Coordinates of C-alpha atoms and ligand atoms in Angstrom, one line a residue:
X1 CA 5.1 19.7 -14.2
X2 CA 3.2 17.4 -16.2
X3 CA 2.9 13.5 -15.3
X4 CA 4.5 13.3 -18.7
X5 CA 8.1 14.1 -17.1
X6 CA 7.7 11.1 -15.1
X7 CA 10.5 9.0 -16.6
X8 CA 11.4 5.4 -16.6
X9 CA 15.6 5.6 -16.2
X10 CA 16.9 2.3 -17.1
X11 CA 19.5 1.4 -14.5
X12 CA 22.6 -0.4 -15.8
X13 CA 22.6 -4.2 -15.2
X14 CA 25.8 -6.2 -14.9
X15 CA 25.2 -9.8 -15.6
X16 CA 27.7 -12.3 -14.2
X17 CA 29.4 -14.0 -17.0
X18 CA 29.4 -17.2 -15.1
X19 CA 26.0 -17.2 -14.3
X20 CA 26.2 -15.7 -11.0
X21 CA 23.1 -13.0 -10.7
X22 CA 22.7 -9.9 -11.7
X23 CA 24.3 -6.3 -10.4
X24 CA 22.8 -3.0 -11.2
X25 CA 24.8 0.3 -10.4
X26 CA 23.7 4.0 -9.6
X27 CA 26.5 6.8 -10.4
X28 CA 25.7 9.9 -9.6
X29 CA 25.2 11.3 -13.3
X30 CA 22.3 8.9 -13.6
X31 CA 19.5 11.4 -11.6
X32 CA 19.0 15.4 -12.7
X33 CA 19.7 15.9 -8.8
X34 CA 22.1 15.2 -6.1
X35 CA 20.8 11.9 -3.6
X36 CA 20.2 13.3 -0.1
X37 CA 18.6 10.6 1.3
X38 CA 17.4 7.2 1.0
X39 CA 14.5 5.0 2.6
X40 CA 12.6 2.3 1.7
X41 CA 8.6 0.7 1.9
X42 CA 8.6 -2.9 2.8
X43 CA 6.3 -5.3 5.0
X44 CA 3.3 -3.8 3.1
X45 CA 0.1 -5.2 3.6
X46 CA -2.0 -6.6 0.8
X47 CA -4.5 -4.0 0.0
X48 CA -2.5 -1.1 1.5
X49 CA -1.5 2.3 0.0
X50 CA 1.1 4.5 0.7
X51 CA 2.2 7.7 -0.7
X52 CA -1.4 10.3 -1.0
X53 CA 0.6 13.3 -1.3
X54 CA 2.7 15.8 -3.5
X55 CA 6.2 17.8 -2.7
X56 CA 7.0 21.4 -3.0
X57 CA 10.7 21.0 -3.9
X58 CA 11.9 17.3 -3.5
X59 CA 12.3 15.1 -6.7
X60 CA 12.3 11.2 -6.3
X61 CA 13.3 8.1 -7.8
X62 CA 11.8 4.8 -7.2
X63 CA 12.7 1.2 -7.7
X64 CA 10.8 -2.0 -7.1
X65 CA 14.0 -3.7 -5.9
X66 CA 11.6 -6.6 -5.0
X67 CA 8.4 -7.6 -6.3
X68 CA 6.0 -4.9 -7.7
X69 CA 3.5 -2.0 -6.9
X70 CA 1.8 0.6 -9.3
X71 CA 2.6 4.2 -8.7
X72 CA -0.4 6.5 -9.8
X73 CA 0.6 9.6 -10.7
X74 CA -1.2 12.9 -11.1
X75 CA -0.5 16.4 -12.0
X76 CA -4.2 17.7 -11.3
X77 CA -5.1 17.8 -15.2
X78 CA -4.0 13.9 -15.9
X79 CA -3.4 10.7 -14.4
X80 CA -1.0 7.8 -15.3
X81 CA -0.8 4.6 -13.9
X82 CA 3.2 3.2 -14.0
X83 CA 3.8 -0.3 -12.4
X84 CA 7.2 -1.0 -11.5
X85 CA 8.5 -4.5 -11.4
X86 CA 12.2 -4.6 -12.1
X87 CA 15.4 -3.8 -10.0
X88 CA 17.3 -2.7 -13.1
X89 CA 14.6 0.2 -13.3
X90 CA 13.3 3.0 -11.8
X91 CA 10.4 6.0 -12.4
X92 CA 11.9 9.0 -11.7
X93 CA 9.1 11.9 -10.1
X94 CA 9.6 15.5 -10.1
X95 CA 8.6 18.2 -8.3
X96 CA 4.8 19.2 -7.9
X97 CA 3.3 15.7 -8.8
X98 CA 0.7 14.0 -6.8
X99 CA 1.4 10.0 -6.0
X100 CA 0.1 7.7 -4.5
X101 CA 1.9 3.8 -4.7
X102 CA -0.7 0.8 -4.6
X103 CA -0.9 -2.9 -5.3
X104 CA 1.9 -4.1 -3.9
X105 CA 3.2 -7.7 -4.1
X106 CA 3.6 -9.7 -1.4
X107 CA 7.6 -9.4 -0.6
X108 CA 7.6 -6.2 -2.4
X109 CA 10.8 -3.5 -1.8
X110 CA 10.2 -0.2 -2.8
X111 CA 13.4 2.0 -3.1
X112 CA 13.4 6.0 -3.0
X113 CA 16.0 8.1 -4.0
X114 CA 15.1 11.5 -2.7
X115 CA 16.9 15.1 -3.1
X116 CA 16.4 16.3 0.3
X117 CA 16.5 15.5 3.9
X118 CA 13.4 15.1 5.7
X119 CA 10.9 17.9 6.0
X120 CA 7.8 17.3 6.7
X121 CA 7.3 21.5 5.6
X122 CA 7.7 20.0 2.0
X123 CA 5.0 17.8 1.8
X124 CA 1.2 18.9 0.5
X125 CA -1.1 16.4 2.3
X126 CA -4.6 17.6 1.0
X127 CA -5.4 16.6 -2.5
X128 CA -7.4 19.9 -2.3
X129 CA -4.2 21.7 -1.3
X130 CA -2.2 20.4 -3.8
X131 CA -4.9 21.8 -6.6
X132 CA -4.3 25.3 -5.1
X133 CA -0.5 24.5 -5.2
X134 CA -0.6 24.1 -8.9
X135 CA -2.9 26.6 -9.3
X136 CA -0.7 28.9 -8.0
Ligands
TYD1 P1 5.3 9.3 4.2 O1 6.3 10.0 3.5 O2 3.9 10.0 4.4 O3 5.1 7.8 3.7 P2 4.5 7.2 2.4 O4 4.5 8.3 1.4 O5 5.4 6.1 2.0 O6 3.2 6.7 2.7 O7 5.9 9.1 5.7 C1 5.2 8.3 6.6 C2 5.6 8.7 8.0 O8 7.0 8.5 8.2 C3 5.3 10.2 8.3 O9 4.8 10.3 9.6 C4 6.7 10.8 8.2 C5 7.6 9.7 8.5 N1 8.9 9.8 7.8 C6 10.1 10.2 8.5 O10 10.1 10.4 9.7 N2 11.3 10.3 7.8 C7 11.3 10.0 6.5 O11 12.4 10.1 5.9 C8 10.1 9.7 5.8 C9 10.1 9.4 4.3 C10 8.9 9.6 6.5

């Protein structure tokens, strides 16, 4: 995988017609993969950084629901900096890619959409591991 098939979806936004706010919707045809589970980053501390790591298998979608964070991305040959900033908008990250989600605003919700259950068997924790991974 490249960081190149990290893709903004835009997520469809219902506007109240009297002025009431804003909905946005997620059907399921809207993702390449079925939702297993969903969690979310909040109370983040100015300065702090989550992520530093890569999946085996699991694909995920992300969306600032509030405020805004970068997500750097990496597939061991590039790196792409994507900020996220919207509710009605989300970076969807495939299999195999190295992240690591920084900057985030004060108040700052960060939603993920993830493919599988928890397993921590899944995850590649060493930078150096993850080179090998891609190597392989
Ligand atoms: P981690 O995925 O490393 O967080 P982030 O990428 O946001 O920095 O998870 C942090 C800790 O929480 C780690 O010890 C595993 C645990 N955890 C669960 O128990 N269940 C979950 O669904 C998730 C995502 C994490």
């Amino acid at each position: 995988m490249s960081v190149k098939d990290c893709k903004h979806i835009s997520i469809p936004k219902i506007s109240d017609p009297d002025g009431r706010g804003n909905l946005s919707v997620l059907e399921k045809d809207i993702l390449p993969y079925e939702i297993k589970r969903v969690y979310y980053l909040y109370d983040v501390p100015s300065g702090s950084t989550r992520g530093g790591h890569a999946h085996k298998e699991l694909q995920q979608f992300l969306i600032a629901l509030s405020g805004s964070f970068d997500v750097v991305l990496d597939d061991g040959k590039e790196r792409r900096v994507v900020s996220l900033n919207r509710p009605d908008e989300g970076l969807l990250i495939p299999t195999g890619i190295w992240r690591e989600l920084e900057n985030f605003s004060s108040g700052a919700v960060c939603l993920s959409l993830v493919s599988d259950v928890y397993k921590e068997s899944d995850y590649i924790r060493e930078y150096a591991d993850f080179k090998s991974f891609i190597g392989a």
